[in-house]
Coordinates of N, CA and C in Angstrom, one line a residue:
Chain P
D10 N -10.0 7.4 -11.7 CA -11.0 6.9 -11.6 C -12.3 7.7 -12.1
A11 N -13.3 6.5 -13.2 CA -14.3 6.9 -13.8 C -15.2 7.6 -12.5
K12 N -16.1 9.0 -13.7 CA -16.9 9.1 -12.5 C -18.0 8.6 -12.4
T13 N -19.1 8.9 -11.8 CA -20.0 7.8 -11.4 C -21.1 9.1 -11.0
T14 N -22.8 8.6 -11.5 CA -23.6 9.4 -11.4 C -24.9 8.7 -10.6
Q15 N -24.9 8.8 -9.6 CA -26.4 8.4 -8.9 C -27.5 9.3 -8.3
P16 N -28.5 8.9 -8.3 CA -29.7 9.5 -7.8 C -29.5 9.9 -6.3
P17 N -29.8 11.2 -5.6 CA -29.5 11.4 -4.6 C -30.1 10.9 -3.4
S18 N -31.7 10.3 -3.8 CA -32.5 9.9 -2.8 C -33.3 8.8 -3.4
M19 N -33.5 7.6 -2.7 CA -34.7 6.6 -3.2 C -35.2 6.2 -2.0
D20 N -36.5 5.5 -2.0 CA -37.1 5.2 -1.3 C -37.7 3.8 -1.1
C21 N -37.9 2.9 0.1 CA -37.8 1.8 -0.7 C -38.7 0.9 0.9
A22 N -40.1 0.1 0.6 CA -40.8 -0.5 1.4 C -39.6 -1.7 2.2
E23 N -40.3 -1.8 3.7 CA -39.2 -2.9 3.9 C -40.1 -4.2 3.5
G24 N -39.1 -4.9 2.9 CA -39.4 -6.3 2.8 C -39.5 -6.5 1.3
R25 N -39.6 -5.1 0.3 CA -39.1 -5.0 -1.4 C -38.0 -5.2 -1.5
A26 N -37.5 -5.3 -3.1 CA -36.5 -5.2 -3.4 C -35.6 -3.6 -3.6
A27 N -34.6 -3.1 -3.3 CA -34.1 -2.0 -3.2 C -33.1 -2.3 -4.8
N28 N -33.5 -1.2 -5.8 CA -32.6 -1.3 -7.0 C -32.3 0.1 -6.8
L29 N -30.2 0.2 -6.7 CA -30.0 1.4 -6.7 C -29.3 1.6 -8.0
P30 N -29.3 2.4 -9.1 CA -28.8 2.5 -10.0 C -27.7 3.4 -10.2
C31 N -26.3 3.2 -10.8 CA -25.0 4.2 -11.0 C -24.8 4.1 -12.2
N32 N -24.9 5.3 -12.8 CA -24.2 5.9 -14.1 C -22.9 5.6 -14.1
H33 N -21.6 5.0 -15.2 CA -20.5 5.4 -15.3 C -20.1 5.4 -16.8
S34 N -20.5 5.8 -17.6 CA -20.5 6.0 -18.9 C -18.9 6.0 -19.1
T35 N -17.9 6.6 -18.4 CA -16.5 6.5 -18.9 C -15.5 5.7 -18.3
I36 N -16.3 4.6 -18.0 CA -15.2 3.3 -17.2 C -14.5 2.8 -18.5
S37 N -13.3 2.6 -18.2 CA -12.4 2.5 -19.0 C -12.6 0.6 -18.4
G38 N -11.5 -0.5 -19.2 CA -12.0 -1.5 -19.6 C -10.9 -2.6 -18.1
N39 N -10.4 -1.8 -17.4 CA -9.8 -2.5 -16.1 C -10.3 -1.8 -14.8
E40 N -11.5 -0.9 -14.9 CA -11.9 -0.4 -13.9 C -13.1 -1.4 -13.3
Y41 N -12.9 -1.4 -12.3 CA -13.9 -2.2 -11.5 C -15.0 -1.5 -11.1
V42 N -16.1 -2.3 -10.6 CA -17.0 -1.1 -10.1 C -17.5 -2.0 -8.7
Y43 N -17.4 -0.8 -7.4 CA -17.2 -1.0 -6.4 C -18.4 -0.6 -5.5
W44 N -19.2 -0.8 -4.7 CA -20.6 -0.3 -3.9 C -20.2 -0.6 -2.3
Y45 N -20.2 0.5 -2.0 CA -20.0 0.8 -0.3 C -21.4 1.4 0.3
R46 N -21.5 1.3 1.6 CA -23.0 2.1 2.2 C -22.4 2.3 3.2
Q47 N -22.9 3.2 3.8 CA -22.5 4.2 5.1 C -23.8 4.3 6.2
I48 N -23.8 3.7 7.1 CA -24.9 3.6 8.0 C -24.7 5.1 8.8
H49 N -25.8 5.7 9.6 CA -25.3 7.2 9.9 C -24.6 7.0 11.2
S50 N -23.4 7.8 11.2 CA -22.8 7.8 12.0 C -21.9 6.8 12.5
Q51 N -21.5 5.7 10.8 CA -20.8 4.9 11.3 C -19.8 4.9 10.3
G52 N -18.6 4.3 10.1 CA -17.8 3.8 8.7 C -18.1 3.6 7.6
P53 N -17.9 3.8 6.2 CA -18.3 2.7 5.4 C -17.9 1.6 5.5
Q54 N -18.9 0.4 4.7 CA -18.8 -0.7 5.0 C -18.4 -1.4 3.2
Y55 N -17.8 -2.2 3.1 CA -17.8 -2.6 1.6 C -19.2 -3.3 1.5
I56 N -20.0 -3.8 0.0 CA -20.7 -4.2 0.1 C -20.3 -5.4 -1.1
I57 N -20.3 -5.1 -2.2 CA -19.8 -5.6 -3.6 C -19.2 -5.0 -4.5
H58 N -18.4 -6.1 -5.6 CA -17.6 -5.4 -6.6 C -17.7 -6.6 -7.8
G59 N -17.7 -5.8 -9.2 CA -17.5 -6.6 -10.1 C -16.9 -6.3 -11.3
L60 N -16.4 -6.9 -12.1 CA -16.1 -6.0 -13.6 C -17.1 -6.1 -14.8
K61 N -17.4 -7.3 -15.2 CA -18.3 -7.1 -15.9 C -19.4 -8.3 -15.9
N62 N -19.3 -9.2 -15.5 CA -20.0 -10.5 -14.5 C -21.0 -9.8 -13.5
N63 N -22.1 -10.5 -13.7 CA -23.1 -10.2 -12.4 C -22.4 -10.5 -11.0
E64 N -22.7 -10.3 -10.3 CA -22.4 -10.6 -8.6 C -23.3 -11.0 -7.6
T65 N -23.2 -11.4 -7.2 CA -23.9 -12.1 -5.4 C -23.5 -12.5 -4.3
N66 N -23.4 -11.8 -3.5 CA -22.8 -12.2 -1.9 C -24.0 -12.5 -1.0
E67 N -23.8 -12.4 -0.1 CA -24.7 -12.6 1.1 C -25.7 -11.5 0.8
M68 N -24.9 -9.8 1.2 CA -25.7 -8.8 1.3 C -26.5 -7.8 -0.2
A69 N -26.1 -8.5 -1.2 CA -26.7 -8.0 -2.6 C -26.3 -8.5 -3.8
S70 N -26.9 -8.1 -5.0 CA -26.3 -8.9 -6.3 C -26.1 -7.1 -6.7
L71 N -24.9 -7.6 -7.8 CA -24.8 -6.3 -8.4 C -24.8 -6.7 -10.2
I72 N -26.1 -6.0 -10.7 CA -25.5 -6.4 -12.3 C -25.4 -4.9 -13.3
I73 N -24.5 -5.5 -13.8 CA -23.4 -4.3 -14.7 C -23.9 -4.4 -16.3
T74 N -24.3 -3.9 -16.8 CA -25.1 -3.8 -18.2 C -23.6 -4.1 -18.9
E75 N -24.2 -4.6 -20.1 CA -23.2 -5.2 -21.5 C -22.2 -4.8 -21.9
D76 N -22.5 -2.9 -21.8 CA -21.7 -2.2 -22.4 C -20.9 -1.5 -20.9
R77 N -21.2 -2.0 -20.1 CA -20.5 -1.5 -18.8 C -20.3 -0.2 -18.5
K78 N -21.7 0.5 -18.7 CA -21.6 1.9 -18.7 C -22.4 2.2 -17.8
S79 N -23.1 1.1 -17.3 CA -24.3 1.7 -16.5 C -24.5 0.2 -15.3
S80 N -24.7 0.3 -13.6 CA -24.8 -0.8 -12.8 C -25.9 -0.4 -12.0
T81 N -26.4 -1.4 -11.5 CA -27.5 -1.5 -10.3 C -27.2 -2.4 -9.3
L82 N -26.8 -1.9 -8.2 CA -27.4 -2.9 -6.6 C -28.5 -2.9 -6.0
I83 N -28.7 -4.2 -6.2 CA -29.7 -5.0 -5.6 C -29.7 -5.7 -4.2
L84 N -30.7 -4.9 -3.2 CA -31.2 -5.6 -2.1 C -32.2 -6.1 -2.0
P85 N -32.2 -7.4 -2.0 CA -33.0 -8.2 -2.8 C -34.4 -8.1 -2.0
H86 N -34.5 -7.8 -0.3 CA -35.4 -7.9 1.1 C -35.1 -7.0 2.2
A87 N -35.3 -5.6 1.1 CA -34.8 -4.1 2.2 C -35.0 -4.6 3.4
T88 N -34.5 -3.8 4.8 CA -35.1 -3.9 5.9 C -34.6 -2.8 6.8
L89 N -35.1 -1.7 7.6 CA -34.7 -0.9 8.0 C -33.4 -0.5 8.2
R90 N -33.0 -1.9 8.6 CA -31.1 -1.8 9.0 C -30.7 -1.3 7.4
D91 N -31.1 -1.1 6.2 CA -30.4 -0.8 5.1 C -30.3 0.3 5.0
T92 N -30.9 1.2 5.9 CA -31.3 2.2 5.4 C -29.6 3.4 5.7
A93 N -29.2 3.7 4.6 CA -27.8 4.3 4.7 C -27.8 5.1 3.3
V94 N -26.7 5.5 3.1 CA -26.0 6.4 2.1 C -25.3 5.3 1.3
Y95 N -25.5 4.8 0.1 CA -24.6 3.7 -1.0 C -24.1 4.5 -1.7
Y96 N -22.9 4.0 -2.0 CA -22.0 4.9 -2.6 C -21.5 3.8 -3.7
C97 N -21.3 4.3 -5.3 CA -20.7 3.7 -6.1 C -19.6 4.1 -6.8
I98 N -18.6 3.2 -6.8 CA -17.2 4.0 -7.0 C -16.4 3.2 -7.9
V99 N -16.0 3.6 -9.1 CA -15.4 2.6 -10.1 C -13.9 3.0 -9.9
R100 N -12.9 2.0 -10.5 CA -11.4 2.4 -10.1 C -11.1 0.8 -10.3
V101 N -9.4 1.0 -10.7 CA -8.5 -0.2 -11.1 C -8.6 -0.9 -9.7
P102 N -8.9 -2.3 -9.9 CA -9.0 -3.1 -8.6 C -7.8 -3.0 -7.5
P103 N -8.3 -2.7 -6.5 CA -7.6 -2.4 -5.5 C -5.9 -1.7 -5.5
A104 N -5.9 -0.1 -5.9 CA -4.8 0.0 -6.4 C -3.6 0.7 -5.5
G105 N -4.1 0.3 -4.2 CA -3.4 1.0 -3.1 C -3.5 2.5 -2.6
T106 N -4.2 3.0 -3.7 CA -4.8 4.4 -3.3 C -6.0 4.5 -2.5
A107 N -5.9 5.6 -2.1 CA -7.4 5.8 -1.2 C -8.9 5.8 -2.2
L108 N -9.6 5.3 -1.9 CA -11.0 5.3 -2.0 C -11.6 6.8 -1.8
I109 N -12.3 7.3 -3.5 CA -12.9 8.9 -3.3 C -14.3 8.2 -3.1
F110 N -14.7 9.1 -2.5 CA -16.4 8.9 -2.7 C -17.4 10.2 -2.9
G111 N -18.4 9.7 -3.7 CA -18.9 10.9 -4.6 C -20.3 11.2 -3.2
K112 N -21.1 11.6 -4.2 CA -22.2 12.2 -2.8 C -23.1 10.6 -2.5
G113 N -23.4 9.8 -3.8 CA -23.9 8.7 -3.3 C -25.8 8.7 -3.1
T114 N -26.2 7.8 -3.2 CA -27.6 7.8 -2.6 C -27.9 7.2 -1.2
T115 N -28.6 8.2 -0.9 CA -29.5 7.9 0.3 C -30.5 7.2 0.4
L116 N -30.5 5.8 0.9 CA -31.4 4.8 0.6 C -32.7 5.0 1.7
S117 N -33.9 5.2 2.0 CA -34.6 5.3 3.2 C -35.7 3.8 3.0
V118 N -35.6 3.1 4.1 CA -36.6 2.0 3.8 C -37.7 2.0 4.9
S119 N -38.6 2.0 4.3 CA -39.9 2.4 5.4 C -40.6 1.1 6.0
S120 N -41.0 0.9 7.0 CA -42.4 -0.1 7.4 C -43.5 0.2 6.7
Chain Z
G1 N -14.0 -9.9 7.8 CA -13.2 -9.0 7.1 C -12.1 -8.8 8.0
A2 N -11.4 -7.5 8.0 CA -10.4 -7.0 8.9 C -11.2 -6.1 9.6
V3 N -10.5 -5.8 11.0 CA -11.2 -5.0 11.6 C -10.2 -3.6 12.1
V4 N -10.7 -2.8 11.9 CA -10.4 -1.3 12.0 C -10.9 -0.8 13.4
S5 N -10.0 0.0 14.0 CA -10.7 0.5 15.5 C -10.5 1.5 15.5
Q6 N -11.7 2.9 16.2 CA -10.9 4.5 16.5 C -11.2 4.7 17.9
H7 N -10.4 5.3 18.3 CA -10.4 6.1 19.7 C -10.0 7.4 19.9
P8 N -10.8 8.5 20.5 CA -12.0 8.0 21.2 C -13.3 7.7 19.8
S9 N -14.6 7.4 20.3 CA -15.7 7.5 19.6 C -16.6 8.9 19.2
R10 N -16.4 9.5 20.5 CA -16.9 11.2 20.3 C -15.7 11.5 21.5
V11 N -15.4 12.6 21.0 CA -14.7 13.9 22.1 C -15.3 15.1 21.4
I12 N -15.3 15.9 23.1 CA -15.9 17.4 22.8 C -14.4 17.9 23.5
C13 N -14.3 19.1 22.8 CA -13.0 19.9 23.4 C -13.4 21.5 23.4
K14 N -12.7 22.1 23.9 CA -12.8 23.9 23.7 C -11.9 24.1 22.8
S15 N -12.4 25.2 22.3 CA -11.6 26.2 21.3 C -10.0 26.4 21.4
G16 N -8.7 26.0 21.1 CA -7.6 26.3 21.2 C -7.3 24.8 21.6
T17 N -7.5 23.7 22.1 CA -6.9 22.9 22.4 C -6.5 21.7 21.2
S18 N -5.7 20.8 21.5 CA -5.1 20.1 20.7 C -6.5 18.4 21.1
V19 N -6.2 18.0 19.9 CA -7.2 16.3 20.0 C -6.6 15.7 19.3
K20 N -6.2 14.0 19.9 CA -5.6 13.2 19.5 C -6.6 12.0 19.1
I21 N -6.4 11.5 17.8 CA -7.7 10.5 17.7 C -7.0 9.5 16.9
E22 N -7.3 8.1 17.5 CA -6.2 7.1 17.4 C -7.0 6.1 16.5
C23 N -6.3 5.3 15.1 CA -6.7 4.6 14.4 C -5.5 3.1 14.7
R24 N -6.1 2.1 15.0 CA -5.6 0.5 15.2 C -6.2 -0.2 14.1
S25 N -5.3 -1.0 13.4 CA -6.2 -2.1 13.0 C -5.9 -3.4 13.6
L26 N -7.1 -4.2 14.5 CA -6.8 -5.3 15.0 C -5.7 -6.4 14.9
D27 N -6.2 -6.8 13.5 CA -5.8 -8.1 13.3 C -5.1 -8.1 11.9
F28 N -4.7 -7.3 11.6 CA -3.4 -7.1 10.6 C -2.6 -5.8 10.6
Q29 N -1.7 -6.2 9.9 CA -0.7 -5.3 9.5 C -0.8 -4.2 8.6
A30 N -0.7 -2.5 8.7 CA -1.1 -1.9 7.8 C -0.2 -1.0 7.4
T31 N 0.3 -1.0 6.4 CA 1.3 -0.2 5.7 C 0.8 1.2 5.6
T32 N -0.4 1.0 5.1 CA -0.8 2.5 5.0 C -2.5 2.5 5.5
M33 N -2.7 3.7 6.4 CA -3.9 4.0 6.4 C -4.5 5.4 5.5
F34 N -5.3 5.7 6.4 CA -6.1 7.0 5.3 C -6.9 7.6 5.8
W35 N -7.2 9.0 6.2 CA -7.6 10.0 7.0 C -9.0 10.7 6.5
Y36 N -10.1 10.3 6.5 CA -11.0 11.4 5.7 C -11.6 11.9 7.0
R37 N -12.3 13.0 6.0 CA -13.1 14.2 7.7 C -14.7 13.8 6.3
Q38 N -15.4 13.9 7.2 CA -16.9 14.2 6.8 C -17.9 15.3 7.5
F39 N -18.2 16.3 7.1 CA -19.2 17.3 7.4 C -20.3 16.5 7.4
P40 N -21.6 17.6 8.0 CA -22.9 17.0 8.2 C -23.6 17.4 6.4
K41 N -24.2 16.2 6.2 CA -24.8 16.0 5.1 C -23.7 16.0 3.9
Q42 N -22.8 15.6 3.7 CA -21.5 15.9 2.8 C -21.2 14.4 2.9
S43 N -20.5 13.9 1.7 CA -19.3 13.0 1.8 C -18.3 13.1 2.4
L44 N -17.8 11.8 2.1 CA -16.4 11.4 2.8 C -15.2 12.2 2.1
M45 N -14.6 13.2 2.8 CA -13.0 13.5 1.6 C -11.8 13.3 2.3
L46 N -11.5 13.1 1.5 CA -10.0 12.3 2.0 C -8.7 13.7 2.3
M47 N -8.3 13.4 3.5 CA -7.3 14.3 4.4 C -6.0 13.9 3.9
A48 N -5.4 13.2 3.7 CA -4.0 12.1 4.1 C -4.1 11.0 3.9
T49 N -3.3 10.7 3.2 CA -2.5 9.4 3.2 C -1.4 8.9 4.2
S50 N -1.2 7.9 4.8 CA -0.3 7.6 6.4 C 0.2 6.4 6.0
N51 N 2.0 6.7 5.9 CA 2.7 5.8 5.4 C 3.2 5.5 6.8
E52 N 3.5 4.1 6.8 CA 4.1 3.7 8.3 C 5.7 3.8 8.0
G53 N 6.0 4.9 9.5 CA 7.6 5.0 8.9 C 7.8 6.1 8.2
S54 N 6.8 6.7 7.8 CA 7.0 8.1 6.6 C 6.0 9.0 6.9
K55 N 6.6 10.3 6.2 CA 5.9 11.4 6.5 C 4.5 11.3 5.7
A56 N 3.2 12.0 6.1 CA 2.0 11.8 5.5 C 2.0 12.5 4.1
T57 N 0.9 11.9 3.3 CA 0.6 13.1 2.1 C -0.2 13.5 2.1
Y58 N -0.5 15.1 2.5 CA -1.6 15.6 2.4 C -2.7 15.8 1.0
E59 N -4.1 15.9 1.1 CA -4.7 16.2 0.0 C -4.5 17.5 0.0
Q60 N -4.8 18.1 -1.1 CA -4.4 20.1 -1.5 C -5.8 20.4 -0.6
G61 N -5.4 21.3 -0.1 CA -5.8 22.3 1.1 C -6.1 21.7 2.0
V62 N -5.5 20.9 2.5 CA -5.5 20.3 4.1 C -4.5 20.5 4.8
E63 N -4.6 21.6 5.9 CA -3.1 22.1 6.2 C -2.7 20.9 7.1
K64 N -1.2 21.0 7.0 CA -0.7 19.7 7.4 C -0.2 19.8 9.2
D65 N 0.5 21.2 9.0 CA 0.4 21.9 10.7 C -0.7 21.7 11.6
K66 N -1.7 22.0 10.9 CA -2.9 21.4 12.0 C -3.3 20.1 11.5
F67 N -3.3 19.1 10.9 CA -3.7 17.7 11.1 C -2.5 17.1 11.5
L68 N -2.0 16.5 12.5 CA -0.5 16.1 12.3 C -1.0 14.3 12.3
I69 N -0.1 13.9 11.5 CA -0.6 12.6 11.4 C 1.0 11.6 11.5
N70 N 0.4 10.7 12.6 CA 1.6 9.9 13.0 C 1.9 8.4 12.7
H71 N 2.6 7.8 12.0 CA 1.6 6.4 11.7 C 3.1 5.4 12.3
A72 N 3.9 5.3 13.5 CA 4.9 4.8 13.9 C 4.7 3.5 14.0
S73 N 3.7 2.9 13.9 CA 3.7 1.4 13.9 C 3.1 0.8 12.6
L74 N 3.1 -0.8 12.5 CA 1.9 -1.2 11.4 C 0.9 -1.3 11.8
T75 N 0.5 -1.0 13.0 CA -1.2 -1.2 13.4 C -1.6 -0.1 13.7
L76 N -1.1 0.9 14.1 CA -1.4 2.5 14.8 C -1.0 3.5 13.7
S77 N -2.4 4.7 13.7 CA -2.0 5.9 13.0 C -2.6 7.0 13.7
T78 N -2.1 7.9 14.2 CA -2.9 8.9 14.9 C -2.7 10.1 14.0
L79 N -4.0 10.6 14.3 CA -4.3 12.2 14.2 C -4.6 13.0 15.1
T80 N -3.8 14.1 14.8 CA -3.9 15.3 16.1 C -4.2 16.5 15.4
V81 N -5.6 16.8 15.8 CA -6.1 18.2 15.3 C -5.3 19.1 16.3
A82 N -4.3 20.3 15.9 CA -3.8 21.0 16.5 C -4.6 22.5 16.9
S83 N -4.7 22.9 18.1 CA -5.4 24.4 18.1 C -6.9 24.1 18.0
A84 N -7.6 23.2 17.9 CA -8.6 23.5 17.2 C -9.8 23.9 17.5
H85 N -10.5 24.5 16.2 CA -11.6 25.4 16.6 C -12.9 25.2 16.1
P86 N -14.0 25.3 16.1 CA -15.3 25.1 16.1 C -15.5 24.8 14.5
E87 N -15.1 25.0 13.1 CA -14.8 24.8 12.4 C -14.4 23.7 12.3
D88 N -13.5 23.0 13.3 CA -12.8 21.6 13.0 C -13.9 20.8 13.2
S89 N -15.1 20.8 14.0 CA -15.8 19.9 14.2 C -16.7 18.9 13.2
S90 N -16.4 18.0 13.0 CA -16.5 17.2 11.9 C -16.4 15.6 12.2
F91 N -17.0 14.6 11.9 CA -16.6 13.3 11.7 C -15.1 12.8 11.1
Y92 N -14.5 12.4 11.7 CA -13.0 11.9 11.1 C -13.4 10.5 11.3
I93 N -12.8 9.6 9.9 CA -12.7 8.1 9.6 C -11.4 8.2 9.3
C94 N -11.2 6.8 10.1 CA -9.4 6.4 9.4 C -10.2 5.0 8.4
S95 N -9.2 4.8 7.4 CA -9.6 3.2 7.2 C -7.9 2.7 6.9
A96 N -7.9 1.5 7.0 CA -6.4 1.0 6.6 C -6.5 -0.1 5.7
R97 N -5.3 -0.1 5.4 CA -5.4 -1.1 3.5 C -4.6 -2.4 4.3
V98 N -5.3 -3.3 3.5 CA -4.7 -4.8 3.9 C -3.8 -5.1 2.9
P99 N -3.2 -6.1 3.3 CA -2.0 -6.5 2.2 C -2.6 -6.7 0.8
T100 N -3.5 -7.0 0.6 CA -4.7 -7.7 -0.9 C -5.1 -6.0 -1.3
N101 N -4.4 -4.9 -0.5 CA -5.1 -3.6 -1.0 C -6.3 -3.3 -1.1
E102 N -7.0 -4.0 -0.1 CA -8.5 -3.2 0.1 C -8.4 -2.7 0.9
Q103 N -9.5 -1.7 1.3 CA -9.6 -0.9 2.3 C -10.4 -1.2 3.4
Y104 N -10.3 -1.3 4.8 CA -11.1 -1.5 5.8 C -11.7 0.0 6.8
F105 N -12.8 0.1 7.1 CA -13.0 1.5 7.7 C -13.2 1.4 9.2
G106 N -12.8 2.5 9.9 CA -13.3 2.4 11.3 C -14.4 2.8 11.6
P107 N -14.8 3.1 12.9 CA -16.0 3.9 13.0 C -16.3 4.6 13.5
G108 N -15.0 5.2 13.0 CA -15.3 6.9 12.9 C -15.1 7.7 14.4
T109 N -14.9 9.1 14.8 CA -14.7 9.9 15.6 C -15.8 11.0 15.5
R110 N -16.3 11.5 16.1 CA -17.4 12.2 16.1 C -16.4 13.7 17.1
L111 N -16.1 14.6 16.2 CA -15.4 15.9 17.2 C -15.8 17.2 17.1
T112 N -16.2 17.5 18.4 CA -17.1 18.7 18.3 C -16.3 19.5 19.1
V113 N -16.2 20.7 18.8 CA -15.1 21.8 19.5 C -15.9 22.9 20.0
T114 N -16.1 23.4 21.1 CA -17.0 24.5 21.5 C -16.2 26.0 21.7

């Protein structure tokens, strides 16, 4: 799996958009970008994934650059409940092997 | 999405005792489950891959005789921490692989060894 780089922490005001970046400059052509988050003392939760087109679901949007070397997860209207550690993972689409987590970004949403 | 449960959610035990943690897939059959460990302020670390009906595959550095994994049915995997010590205190998380190969995570078990 390609290596990812994320900022260790970010702050966001409640109600504003939270934009979480991820660099994955060594991504290969068949690898997808996955985002998970972990709220304190809970198991990780799937958010979204994509290959090269931008994706949107009820939780977030995923913007992948044209060269696919970086991506941004966007939480359009952050709430206090979005405070969590966000993990960007690059891998071949569900390969059956375990997800490997990096250090992620701790997002703190404040009122 | 698929639901994975863990029991207990938290356990406190004395040093030297063994502790069993259960991981269940509630609405699907999981041929493969994964066990992770997470120390405070650190990321999840994969401990082992558990396949139904066969021996678990452990990651490098994880003692198979200390962390006993049993996956006897398609909906249940158990992790037994044998002769637990304070350094084994951690947050243990399981995940289950659904037929489409995606992973769903349990809520975790907080183990404290005194």
